[in-house]
Short mmCIF file of N, CA and C in Angstrom, two decimals:
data_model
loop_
_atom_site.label_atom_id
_atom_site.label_comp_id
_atom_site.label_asym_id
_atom_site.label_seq_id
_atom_site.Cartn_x
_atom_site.Cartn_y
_atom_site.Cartn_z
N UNK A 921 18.45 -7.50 6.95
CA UNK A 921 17.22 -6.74 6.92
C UNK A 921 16.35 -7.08 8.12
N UNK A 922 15.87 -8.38 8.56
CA UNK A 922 15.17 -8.58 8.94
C UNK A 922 15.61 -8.83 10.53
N UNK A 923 16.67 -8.62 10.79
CA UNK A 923 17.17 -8.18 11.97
C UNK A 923 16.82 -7.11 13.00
N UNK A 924 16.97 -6.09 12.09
CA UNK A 924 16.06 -4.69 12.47
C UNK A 924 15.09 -4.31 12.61
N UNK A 925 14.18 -4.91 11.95
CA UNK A 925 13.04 -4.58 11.12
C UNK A 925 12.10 -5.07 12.02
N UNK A 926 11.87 -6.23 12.12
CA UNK A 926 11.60 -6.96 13.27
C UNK A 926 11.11 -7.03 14.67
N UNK A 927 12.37 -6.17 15.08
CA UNK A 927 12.07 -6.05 16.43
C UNK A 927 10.95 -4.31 16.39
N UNK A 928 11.03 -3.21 15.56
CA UNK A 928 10.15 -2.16 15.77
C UNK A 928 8.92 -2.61 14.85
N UNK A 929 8.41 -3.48 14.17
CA UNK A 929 7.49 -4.20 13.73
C UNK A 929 6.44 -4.44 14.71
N UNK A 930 7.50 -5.44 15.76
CA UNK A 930 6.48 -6.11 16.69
C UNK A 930 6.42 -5.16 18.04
N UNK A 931 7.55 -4.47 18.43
CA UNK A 931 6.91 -3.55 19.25
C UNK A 931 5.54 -2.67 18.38
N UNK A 932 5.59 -2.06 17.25
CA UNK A 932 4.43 -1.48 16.85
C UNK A 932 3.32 -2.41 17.17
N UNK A 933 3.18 -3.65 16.49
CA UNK A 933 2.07 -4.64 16.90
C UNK A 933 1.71 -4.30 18.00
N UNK A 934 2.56 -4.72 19.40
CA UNK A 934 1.91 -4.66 20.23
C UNK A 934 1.85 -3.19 20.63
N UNK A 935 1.79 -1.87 20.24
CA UNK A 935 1.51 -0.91 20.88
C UNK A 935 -0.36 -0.76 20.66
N UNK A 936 -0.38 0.47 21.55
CA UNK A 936 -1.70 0.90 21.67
C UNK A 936 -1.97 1.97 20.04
N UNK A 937 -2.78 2.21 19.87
CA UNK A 937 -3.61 3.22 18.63
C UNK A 937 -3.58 2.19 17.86
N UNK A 938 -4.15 1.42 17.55
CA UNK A 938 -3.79 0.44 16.38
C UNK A 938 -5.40 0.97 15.21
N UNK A 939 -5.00 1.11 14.07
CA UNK A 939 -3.80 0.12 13.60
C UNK A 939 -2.94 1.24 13.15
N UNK A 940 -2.74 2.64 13.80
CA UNK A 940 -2.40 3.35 13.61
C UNK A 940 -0.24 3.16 13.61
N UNK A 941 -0.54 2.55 14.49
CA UNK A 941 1.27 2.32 14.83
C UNK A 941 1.91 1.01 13.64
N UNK A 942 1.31 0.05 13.75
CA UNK A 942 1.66 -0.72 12.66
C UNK A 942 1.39 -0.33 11.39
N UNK A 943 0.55 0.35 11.46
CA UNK A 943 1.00 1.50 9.45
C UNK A 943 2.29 1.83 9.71
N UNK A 944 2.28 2.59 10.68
CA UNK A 944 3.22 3.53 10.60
C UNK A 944 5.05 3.27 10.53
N UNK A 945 4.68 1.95 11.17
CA UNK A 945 5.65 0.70 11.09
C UNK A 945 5.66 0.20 9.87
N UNK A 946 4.74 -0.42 9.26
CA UNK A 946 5.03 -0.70 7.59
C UNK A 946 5.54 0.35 6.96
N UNK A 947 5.11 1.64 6.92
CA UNK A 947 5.50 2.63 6.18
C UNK A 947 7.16 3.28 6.08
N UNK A 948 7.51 2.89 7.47
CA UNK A 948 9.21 2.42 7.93
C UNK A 948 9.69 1.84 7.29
N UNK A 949 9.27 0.22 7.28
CA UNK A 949 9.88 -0.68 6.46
C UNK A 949 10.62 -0.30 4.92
N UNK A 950 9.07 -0.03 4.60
CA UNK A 950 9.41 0.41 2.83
C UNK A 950 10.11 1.35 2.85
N UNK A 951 9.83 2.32 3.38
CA UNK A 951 11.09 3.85 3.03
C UNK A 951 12.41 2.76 3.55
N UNK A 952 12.79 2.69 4.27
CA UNK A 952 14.08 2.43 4.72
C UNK A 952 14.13 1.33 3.69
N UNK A 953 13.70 0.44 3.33
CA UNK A 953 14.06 -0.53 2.82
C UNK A 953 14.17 -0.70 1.05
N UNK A 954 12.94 -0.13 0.65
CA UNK A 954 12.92 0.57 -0.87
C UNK A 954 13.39 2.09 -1.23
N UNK A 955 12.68 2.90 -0.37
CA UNK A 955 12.26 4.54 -0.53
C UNK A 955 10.93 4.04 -1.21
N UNK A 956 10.42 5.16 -0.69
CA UNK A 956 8.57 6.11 -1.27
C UNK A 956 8.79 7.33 -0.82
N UNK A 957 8.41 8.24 -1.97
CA UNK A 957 7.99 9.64 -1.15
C UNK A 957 6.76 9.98 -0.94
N UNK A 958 5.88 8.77 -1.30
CA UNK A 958 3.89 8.82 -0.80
C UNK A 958 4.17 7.25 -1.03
N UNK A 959 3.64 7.05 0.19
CA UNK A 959 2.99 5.71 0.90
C UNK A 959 1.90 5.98 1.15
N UNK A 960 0.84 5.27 0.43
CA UNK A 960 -0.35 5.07 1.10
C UNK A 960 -0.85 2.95 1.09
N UNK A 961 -1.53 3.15 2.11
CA UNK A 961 -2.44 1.64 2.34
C UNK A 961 -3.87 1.44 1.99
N UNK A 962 -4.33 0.76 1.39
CA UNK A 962 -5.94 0.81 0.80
C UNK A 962 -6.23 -0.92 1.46
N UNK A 963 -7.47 -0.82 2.09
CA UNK A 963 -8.04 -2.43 2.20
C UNK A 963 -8.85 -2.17 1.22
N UNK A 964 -8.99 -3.74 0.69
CA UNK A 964 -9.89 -3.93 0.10
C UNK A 964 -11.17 -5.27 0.05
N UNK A 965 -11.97 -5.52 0.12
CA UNK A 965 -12.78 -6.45 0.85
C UNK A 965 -13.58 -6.79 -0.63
N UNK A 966 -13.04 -8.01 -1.21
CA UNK A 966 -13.14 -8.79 -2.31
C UNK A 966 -15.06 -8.96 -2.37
N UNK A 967 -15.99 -9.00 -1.17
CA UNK A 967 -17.30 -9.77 -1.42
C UNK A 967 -18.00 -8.25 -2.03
N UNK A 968 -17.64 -7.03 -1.88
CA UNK A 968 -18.45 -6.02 -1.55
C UNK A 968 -17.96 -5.30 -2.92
N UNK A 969 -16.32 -5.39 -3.35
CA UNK A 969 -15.76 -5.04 -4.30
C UNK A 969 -15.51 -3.33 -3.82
N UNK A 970 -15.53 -3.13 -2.34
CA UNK A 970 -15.01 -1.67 -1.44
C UNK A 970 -13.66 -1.39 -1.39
N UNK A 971 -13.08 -0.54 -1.41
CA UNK A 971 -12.01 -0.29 -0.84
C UNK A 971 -11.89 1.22 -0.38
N UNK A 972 -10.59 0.98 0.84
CA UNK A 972 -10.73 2.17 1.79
C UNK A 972 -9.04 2.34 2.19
N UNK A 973 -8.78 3.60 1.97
CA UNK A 973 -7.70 4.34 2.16
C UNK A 973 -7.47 4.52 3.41
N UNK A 974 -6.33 3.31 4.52
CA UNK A 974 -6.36 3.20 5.58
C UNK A 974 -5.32 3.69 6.01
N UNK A 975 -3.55 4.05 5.59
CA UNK A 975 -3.24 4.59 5.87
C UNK A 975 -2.17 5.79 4.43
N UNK A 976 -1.44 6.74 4.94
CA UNK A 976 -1.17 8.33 4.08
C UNK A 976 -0.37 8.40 4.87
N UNK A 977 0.95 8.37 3.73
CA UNK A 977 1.56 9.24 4.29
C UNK A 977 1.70 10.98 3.85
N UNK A 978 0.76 11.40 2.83
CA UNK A 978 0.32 12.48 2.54
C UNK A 978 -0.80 13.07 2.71
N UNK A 979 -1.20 13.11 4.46
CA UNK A 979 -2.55 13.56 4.73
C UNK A 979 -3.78 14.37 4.03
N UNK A 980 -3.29 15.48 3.30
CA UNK A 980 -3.77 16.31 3.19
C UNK A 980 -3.71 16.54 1.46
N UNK A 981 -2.99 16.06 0.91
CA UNK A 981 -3.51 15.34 -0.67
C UNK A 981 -4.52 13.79 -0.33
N UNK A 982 -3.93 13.34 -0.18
CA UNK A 982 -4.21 11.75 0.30
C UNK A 982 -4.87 11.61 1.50
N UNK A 983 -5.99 12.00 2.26
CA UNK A 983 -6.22 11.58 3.31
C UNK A 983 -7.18 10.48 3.39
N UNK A 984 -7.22 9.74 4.91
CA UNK A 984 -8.09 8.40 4.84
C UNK A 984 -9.62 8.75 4.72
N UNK A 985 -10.13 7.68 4.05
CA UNK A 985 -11.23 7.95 3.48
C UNK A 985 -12.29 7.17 3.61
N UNK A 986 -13.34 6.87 3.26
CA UNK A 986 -14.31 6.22 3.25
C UNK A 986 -13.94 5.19 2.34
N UNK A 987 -15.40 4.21 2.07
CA UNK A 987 -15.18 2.76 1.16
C UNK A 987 -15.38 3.74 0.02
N UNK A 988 -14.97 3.20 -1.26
CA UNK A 988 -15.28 3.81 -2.79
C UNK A 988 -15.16 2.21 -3.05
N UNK A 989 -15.92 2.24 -4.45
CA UNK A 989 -15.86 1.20 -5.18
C UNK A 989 -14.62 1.40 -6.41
N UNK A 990 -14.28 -0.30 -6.23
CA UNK A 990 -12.88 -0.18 -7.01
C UNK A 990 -13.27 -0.22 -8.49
N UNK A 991 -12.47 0.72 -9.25
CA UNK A 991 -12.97 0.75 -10.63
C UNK A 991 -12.28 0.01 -11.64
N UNK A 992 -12.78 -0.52 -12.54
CA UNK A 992 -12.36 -1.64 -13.31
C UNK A 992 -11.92 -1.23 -14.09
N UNK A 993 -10.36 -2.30 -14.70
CA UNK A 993 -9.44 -1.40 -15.87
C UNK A 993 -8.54 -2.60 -15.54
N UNK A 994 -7.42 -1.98 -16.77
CA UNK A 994 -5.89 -1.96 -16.05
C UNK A 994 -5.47 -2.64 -14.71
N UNK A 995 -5.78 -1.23 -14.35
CA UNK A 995 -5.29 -1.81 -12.55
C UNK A 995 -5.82 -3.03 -12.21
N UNK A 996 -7.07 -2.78 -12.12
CA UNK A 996 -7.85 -3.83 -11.01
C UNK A 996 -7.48 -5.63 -11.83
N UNK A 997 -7.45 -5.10 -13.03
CA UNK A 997 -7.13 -6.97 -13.68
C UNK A 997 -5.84 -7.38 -13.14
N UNK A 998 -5.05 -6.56 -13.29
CA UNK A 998 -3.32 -6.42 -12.74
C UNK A 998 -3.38 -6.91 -11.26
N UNK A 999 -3.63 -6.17 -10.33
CA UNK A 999 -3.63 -6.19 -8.89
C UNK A 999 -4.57 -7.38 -8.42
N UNK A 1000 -5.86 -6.90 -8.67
CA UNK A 1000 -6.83 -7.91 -7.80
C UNK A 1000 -7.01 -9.21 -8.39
N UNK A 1001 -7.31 -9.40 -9.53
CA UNK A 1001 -7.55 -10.32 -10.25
C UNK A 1001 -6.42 -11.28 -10.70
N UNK A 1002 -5.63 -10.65 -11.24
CA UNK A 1002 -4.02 -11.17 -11.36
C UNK A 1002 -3.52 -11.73 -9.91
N UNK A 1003 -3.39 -10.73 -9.09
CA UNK A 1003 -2.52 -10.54 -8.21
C UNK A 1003 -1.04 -10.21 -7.94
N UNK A 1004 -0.75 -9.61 -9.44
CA UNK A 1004 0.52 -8.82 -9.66
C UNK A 1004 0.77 -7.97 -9.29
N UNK A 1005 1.79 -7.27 -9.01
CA UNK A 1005 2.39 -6.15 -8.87
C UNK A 1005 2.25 -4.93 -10.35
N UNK A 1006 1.50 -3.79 -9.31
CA UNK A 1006 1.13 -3.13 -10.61
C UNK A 1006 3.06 -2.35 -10.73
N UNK A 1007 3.44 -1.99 -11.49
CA UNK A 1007 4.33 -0.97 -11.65
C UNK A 1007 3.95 -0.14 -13.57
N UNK A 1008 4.41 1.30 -12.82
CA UNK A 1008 4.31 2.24 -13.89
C UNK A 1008 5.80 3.35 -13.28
N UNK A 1009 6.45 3.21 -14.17
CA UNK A 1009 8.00 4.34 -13.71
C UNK A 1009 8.07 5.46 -14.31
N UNK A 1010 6.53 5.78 -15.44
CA UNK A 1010 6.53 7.17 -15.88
C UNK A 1010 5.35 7.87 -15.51
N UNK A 1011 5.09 9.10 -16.02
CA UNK A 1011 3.75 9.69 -15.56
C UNK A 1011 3.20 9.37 -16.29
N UNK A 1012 3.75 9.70 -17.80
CA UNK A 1012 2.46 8.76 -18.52
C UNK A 1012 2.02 7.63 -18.90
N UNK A 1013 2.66 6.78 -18.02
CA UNK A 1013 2.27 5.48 -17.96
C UNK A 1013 0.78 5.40 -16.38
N UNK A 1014 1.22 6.61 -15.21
CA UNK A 1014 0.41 6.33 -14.00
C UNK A 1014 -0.71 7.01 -14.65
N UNK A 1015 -0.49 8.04 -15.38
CA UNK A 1015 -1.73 9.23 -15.98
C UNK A 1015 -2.47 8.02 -16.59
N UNK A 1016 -2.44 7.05 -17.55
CA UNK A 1016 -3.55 6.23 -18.40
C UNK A 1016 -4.60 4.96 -17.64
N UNK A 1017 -4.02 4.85 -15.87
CA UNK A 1017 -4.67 4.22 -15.34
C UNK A 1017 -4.96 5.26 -13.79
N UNK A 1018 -4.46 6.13 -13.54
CA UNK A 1018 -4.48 7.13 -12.22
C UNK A 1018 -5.33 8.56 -12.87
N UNK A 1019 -6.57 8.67 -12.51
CA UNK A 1019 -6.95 10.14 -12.86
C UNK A 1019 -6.32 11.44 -12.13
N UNK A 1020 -5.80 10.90 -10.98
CA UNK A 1020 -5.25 12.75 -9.94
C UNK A 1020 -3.57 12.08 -10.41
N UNK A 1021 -3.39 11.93 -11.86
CA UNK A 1021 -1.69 11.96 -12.22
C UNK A 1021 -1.21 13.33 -11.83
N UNK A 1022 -1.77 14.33 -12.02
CA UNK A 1022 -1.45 15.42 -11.99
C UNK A 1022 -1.19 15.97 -10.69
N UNK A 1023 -2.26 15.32 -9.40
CA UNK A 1023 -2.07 15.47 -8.49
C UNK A 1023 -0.45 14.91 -7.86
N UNK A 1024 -0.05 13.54 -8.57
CA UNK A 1024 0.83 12.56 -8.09
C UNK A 1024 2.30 13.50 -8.40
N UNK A 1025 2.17 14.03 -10.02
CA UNK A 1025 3.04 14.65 -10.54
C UNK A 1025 3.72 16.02 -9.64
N UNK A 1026 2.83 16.79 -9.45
CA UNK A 1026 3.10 17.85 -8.09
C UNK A 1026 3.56 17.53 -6.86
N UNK A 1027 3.63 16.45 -6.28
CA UNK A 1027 4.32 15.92 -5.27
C UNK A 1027 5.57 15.04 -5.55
N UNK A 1028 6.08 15.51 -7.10
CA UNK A 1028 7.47 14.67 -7.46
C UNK A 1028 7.68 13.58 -7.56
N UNK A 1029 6.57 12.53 -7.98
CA UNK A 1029 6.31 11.47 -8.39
C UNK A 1029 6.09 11.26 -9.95
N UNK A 1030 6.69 10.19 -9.95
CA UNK A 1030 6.81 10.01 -11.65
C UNK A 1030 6.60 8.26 -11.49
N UNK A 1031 6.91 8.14 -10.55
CA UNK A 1031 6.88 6.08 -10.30
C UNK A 1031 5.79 5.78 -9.20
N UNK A 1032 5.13 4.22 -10.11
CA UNK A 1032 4.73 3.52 -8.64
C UNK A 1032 4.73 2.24 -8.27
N UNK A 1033 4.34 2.00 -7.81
CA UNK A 1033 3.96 0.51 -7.72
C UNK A 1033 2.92 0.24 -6.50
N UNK A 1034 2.03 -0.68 -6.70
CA UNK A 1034 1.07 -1.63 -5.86
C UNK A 1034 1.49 -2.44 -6.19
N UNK A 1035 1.72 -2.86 -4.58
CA UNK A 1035 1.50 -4.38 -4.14
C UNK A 1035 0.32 -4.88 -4.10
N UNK A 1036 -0.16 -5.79 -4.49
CA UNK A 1036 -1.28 -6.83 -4.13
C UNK A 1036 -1.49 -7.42 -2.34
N UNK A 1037 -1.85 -7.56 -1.89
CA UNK A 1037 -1.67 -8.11 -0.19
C UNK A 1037 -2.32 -8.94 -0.25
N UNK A 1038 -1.87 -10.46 -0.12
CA UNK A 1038 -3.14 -11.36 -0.65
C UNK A 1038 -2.75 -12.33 1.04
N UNK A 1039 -4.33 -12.67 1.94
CA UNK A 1039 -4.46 -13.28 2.77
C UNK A 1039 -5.11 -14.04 2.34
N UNK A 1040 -5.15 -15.36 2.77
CA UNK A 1040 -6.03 -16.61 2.80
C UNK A 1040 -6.83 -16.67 1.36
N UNK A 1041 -5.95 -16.59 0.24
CA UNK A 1041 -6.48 -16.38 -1.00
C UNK A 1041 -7.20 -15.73 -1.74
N UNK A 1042 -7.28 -14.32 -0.56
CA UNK A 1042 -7.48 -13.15 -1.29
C UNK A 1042 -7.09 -11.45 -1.16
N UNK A 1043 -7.49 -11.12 -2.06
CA UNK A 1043 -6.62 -9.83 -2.21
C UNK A 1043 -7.35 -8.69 -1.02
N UNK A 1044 -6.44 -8.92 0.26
CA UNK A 1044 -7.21 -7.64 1.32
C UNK A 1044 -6.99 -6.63 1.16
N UNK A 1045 -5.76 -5.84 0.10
CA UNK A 1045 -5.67 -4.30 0.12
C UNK A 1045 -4.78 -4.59 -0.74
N UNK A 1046 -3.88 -3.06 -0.39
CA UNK A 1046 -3.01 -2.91 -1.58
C UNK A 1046 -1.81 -1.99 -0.41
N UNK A 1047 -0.27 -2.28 -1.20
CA UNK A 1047 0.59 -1.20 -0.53
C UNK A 1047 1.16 -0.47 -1.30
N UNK A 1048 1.04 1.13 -1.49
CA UNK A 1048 1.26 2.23 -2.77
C UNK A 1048 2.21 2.49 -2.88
N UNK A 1049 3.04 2.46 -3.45
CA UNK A 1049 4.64 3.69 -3.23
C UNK A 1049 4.77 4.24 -4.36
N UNK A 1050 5.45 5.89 -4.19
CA UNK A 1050 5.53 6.54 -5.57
C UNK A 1050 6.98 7.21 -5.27
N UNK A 1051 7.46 7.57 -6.43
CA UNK A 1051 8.64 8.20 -6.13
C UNK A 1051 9.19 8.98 -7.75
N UNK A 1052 10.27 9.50 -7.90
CA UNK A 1052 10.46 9.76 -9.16
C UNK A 1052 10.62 9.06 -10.13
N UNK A 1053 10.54 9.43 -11.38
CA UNK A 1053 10.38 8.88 -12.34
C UNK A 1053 11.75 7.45 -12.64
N UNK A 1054 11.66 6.21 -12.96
CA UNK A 1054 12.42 5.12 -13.06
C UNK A 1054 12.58 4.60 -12.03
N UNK A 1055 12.17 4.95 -10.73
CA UNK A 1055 12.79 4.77 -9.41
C UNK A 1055 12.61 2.99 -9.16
N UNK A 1056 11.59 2.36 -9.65
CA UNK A 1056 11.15 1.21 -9.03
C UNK A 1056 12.18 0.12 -10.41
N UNK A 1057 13.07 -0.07 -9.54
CA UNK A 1057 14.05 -0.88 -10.73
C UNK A 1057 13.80 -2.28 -10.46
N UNK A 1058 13.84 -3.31 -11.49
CA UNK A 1058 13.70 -4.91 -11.16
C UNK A 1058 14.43 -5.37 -9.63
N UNK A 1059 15.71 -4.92 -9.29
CA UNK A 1059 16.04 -4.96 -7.71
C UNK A 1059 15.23 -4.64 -6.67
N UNK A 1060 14.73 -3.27 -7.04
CA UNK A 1060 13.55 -2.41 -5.92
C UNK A 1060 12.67 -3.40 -5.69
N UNK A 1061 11.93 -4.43 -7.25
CA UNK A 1061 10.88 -4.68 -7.48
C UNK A 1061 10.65 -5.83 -6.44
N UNK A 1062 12.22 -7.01 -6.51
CA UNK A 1062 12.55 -7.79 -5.29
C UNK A 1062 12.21 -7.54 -4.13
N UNK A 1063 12.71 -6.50 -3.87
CA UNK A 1063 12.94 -5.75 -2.29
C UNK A 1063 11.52 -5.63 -1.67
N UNK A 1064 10.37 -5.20 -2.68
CA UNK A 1064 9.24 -5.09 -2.34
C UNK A 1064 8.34 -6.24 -2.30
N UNK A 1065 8.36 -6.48 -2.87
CA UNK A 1065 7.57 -7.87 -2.67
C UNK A 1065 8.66 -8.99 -1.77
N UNK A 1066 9.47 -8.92 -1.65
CA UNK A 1066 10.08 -9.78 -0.07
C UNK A 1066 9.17 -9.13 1.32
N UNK A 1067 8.82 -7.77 0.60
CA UNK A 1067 8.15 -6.96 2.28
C UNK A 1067 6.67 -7.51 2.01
N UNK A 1068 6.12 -8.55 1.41
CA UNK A 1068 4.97 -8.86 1.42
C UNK A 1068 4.57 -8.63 2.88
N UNK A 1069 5.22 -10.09 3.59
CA UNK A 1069 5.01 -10.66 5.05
C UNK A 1069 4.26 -9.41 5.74
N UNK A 1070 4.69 -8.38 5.86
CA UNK A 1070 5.06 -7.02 6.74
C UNK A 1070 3.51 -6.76 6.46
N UNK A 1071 3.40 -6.43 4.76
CA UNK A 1071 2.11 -5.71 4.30
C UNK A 1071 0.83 -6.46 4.74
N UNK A 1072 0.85 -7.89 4.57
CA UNK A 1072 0.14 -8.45 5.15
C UNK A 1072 -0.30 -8.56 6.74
N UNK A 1073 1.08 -9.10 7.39
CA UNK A 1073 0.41 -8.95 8.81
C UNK A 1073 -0.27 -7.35 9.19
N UNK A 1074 0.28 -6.11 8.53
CA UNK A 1074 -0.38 -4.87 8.66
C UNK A 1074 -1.81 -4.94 8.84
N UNK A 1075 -2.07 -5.50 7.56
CA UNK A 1075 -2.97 -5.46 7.05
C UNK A 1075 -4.38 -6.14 7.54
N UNK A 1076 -4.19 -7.24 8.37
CA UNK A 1076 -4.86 -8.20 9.35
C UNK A 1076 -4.96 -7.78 10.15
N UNK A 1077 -3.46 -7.04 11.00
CA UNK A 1077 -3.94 -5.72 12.35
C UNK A 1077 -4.91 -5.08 11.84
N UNK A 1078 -5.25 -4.48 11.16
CA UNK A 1078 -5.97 -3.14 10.93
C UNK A 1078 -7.51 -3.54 10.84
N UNK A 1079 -7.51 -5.09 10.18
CA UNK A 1079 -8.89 -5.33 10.47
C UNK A 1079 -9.19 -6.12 11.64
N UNK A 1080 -8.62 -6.69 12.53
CA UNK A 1080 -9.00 -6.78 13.96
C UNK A 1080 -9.12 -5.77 14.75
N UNK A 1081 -8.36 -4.36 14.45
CA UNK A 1081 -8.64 -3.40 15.15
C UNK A 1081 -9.73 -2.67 14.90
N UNK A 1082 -10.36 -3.04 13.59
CA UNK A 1082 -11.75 -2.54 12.81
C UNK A 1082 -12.84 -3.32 13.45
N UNK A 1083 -12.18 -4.56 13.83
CA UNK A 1083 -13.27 -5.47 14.56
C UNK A 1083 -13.82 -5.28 15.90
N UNK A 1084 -12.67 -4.81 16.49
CA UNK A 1084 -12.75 -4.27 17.96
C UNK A 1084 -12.73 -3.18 18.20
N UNK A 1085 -12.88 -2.04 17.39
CA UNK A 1085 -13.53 -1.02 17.50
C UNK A 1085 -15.19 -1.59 17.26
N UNK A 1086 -15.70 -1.81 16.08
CA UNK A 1086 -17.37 -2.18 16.14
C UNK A 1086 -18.03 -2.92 17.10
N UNK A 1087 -16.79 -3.98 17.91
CA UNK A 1087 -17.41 -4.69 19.03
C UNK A 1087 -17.52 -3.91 20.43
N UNK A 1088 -16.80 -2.92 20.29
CA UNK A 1088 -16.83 -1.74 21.45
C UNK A 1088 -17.89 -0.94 21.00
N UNK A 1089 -18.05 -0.32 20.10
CA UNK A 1089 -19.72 0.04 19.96
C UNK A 1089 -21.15 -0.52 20.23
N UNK A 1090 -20.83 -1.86 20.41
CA UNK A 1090 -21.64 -2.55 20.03
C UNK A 1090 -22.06 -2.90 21.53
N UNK A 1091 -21.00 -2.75 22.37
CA UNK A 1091 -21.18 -2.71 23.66
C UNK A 1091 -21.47 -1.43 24.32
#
């Protein structure tokens, strides 16, 4: 795996648009390595309790978004608080914690899972994948969380490139 993977990883790192190319590079990983047929990336910034939809691979259902506040349930005890891996492999399992199920359902999703992305002991985002129904099997479940590393360093690009965009304004 990590043979391959690797080397278009870190060329993404170091390319220009960031953190546009290293999404786009994580989002590689997982398809090739799990499958998703919607990948999306959410940061999330533990002091403020914000989170923001940083990268889609379904623009135009899913596009990036502003901060929303994360809403408490299910999920958020699971993911943030826990720091588990959420998985749901039916709709009506994503429908009792996802309100746009319906939305998810129309794009041939029946499965998901979040990752947790936890840096320096805390939870900076999340990595989405959905696919049809059963898809995320205890093997898959391996496969994905071995791609922690990936989600994380992503995930640190994206806020140094958040950093140095505001420090270029700022200048």
């Amino acid at each position: 795996m990590t043979e391959r993977i690797w080397p278009n990883f870190l060329a993404a790192l170091a390319a220009g648009k960031q953190p546009a190319a290293t999404l786009a590079a994580l989002q590689d990983i997982f398809r090739e390595e799990v499958g998703a047929k919607l990948f999306t990336v959410l940061t999330f910034d533990a002091a403020t309790g914000l989170s923001q939809r940083v990268h889609t691979s379904h623009p135009k259902e899913y596009p990036l978004s502003g901060v929303k506040p994360l809403s408490v349930g299910l999920w958020s005890r699971t993911v943030i608080d826990e720091r588990k891996t959420f998985v749901a492999n039916r709709i009506e399992a994503i429908a009792e914690v996802f309100p746009d199920h319906e939305l998810i359902r129309s794009l041939g999703c029946e499965s998901v899972v979040n990752l947790p992305v936890v840096f320096a002991d805390t939870v900076i985002g999340t990595v989405n994948i959905l696919d049809v129904a059963g898809y995320y099997t205890p093997d898959r479940l391996v496969k994905i969380e071995r791609l922690s590393p990936f989600a994380a360093t992503a995930l640190i690009a994206t806020r140094l490139a958040e950093r140095a965009g505001e420090a270029a304004k700022d200048d």
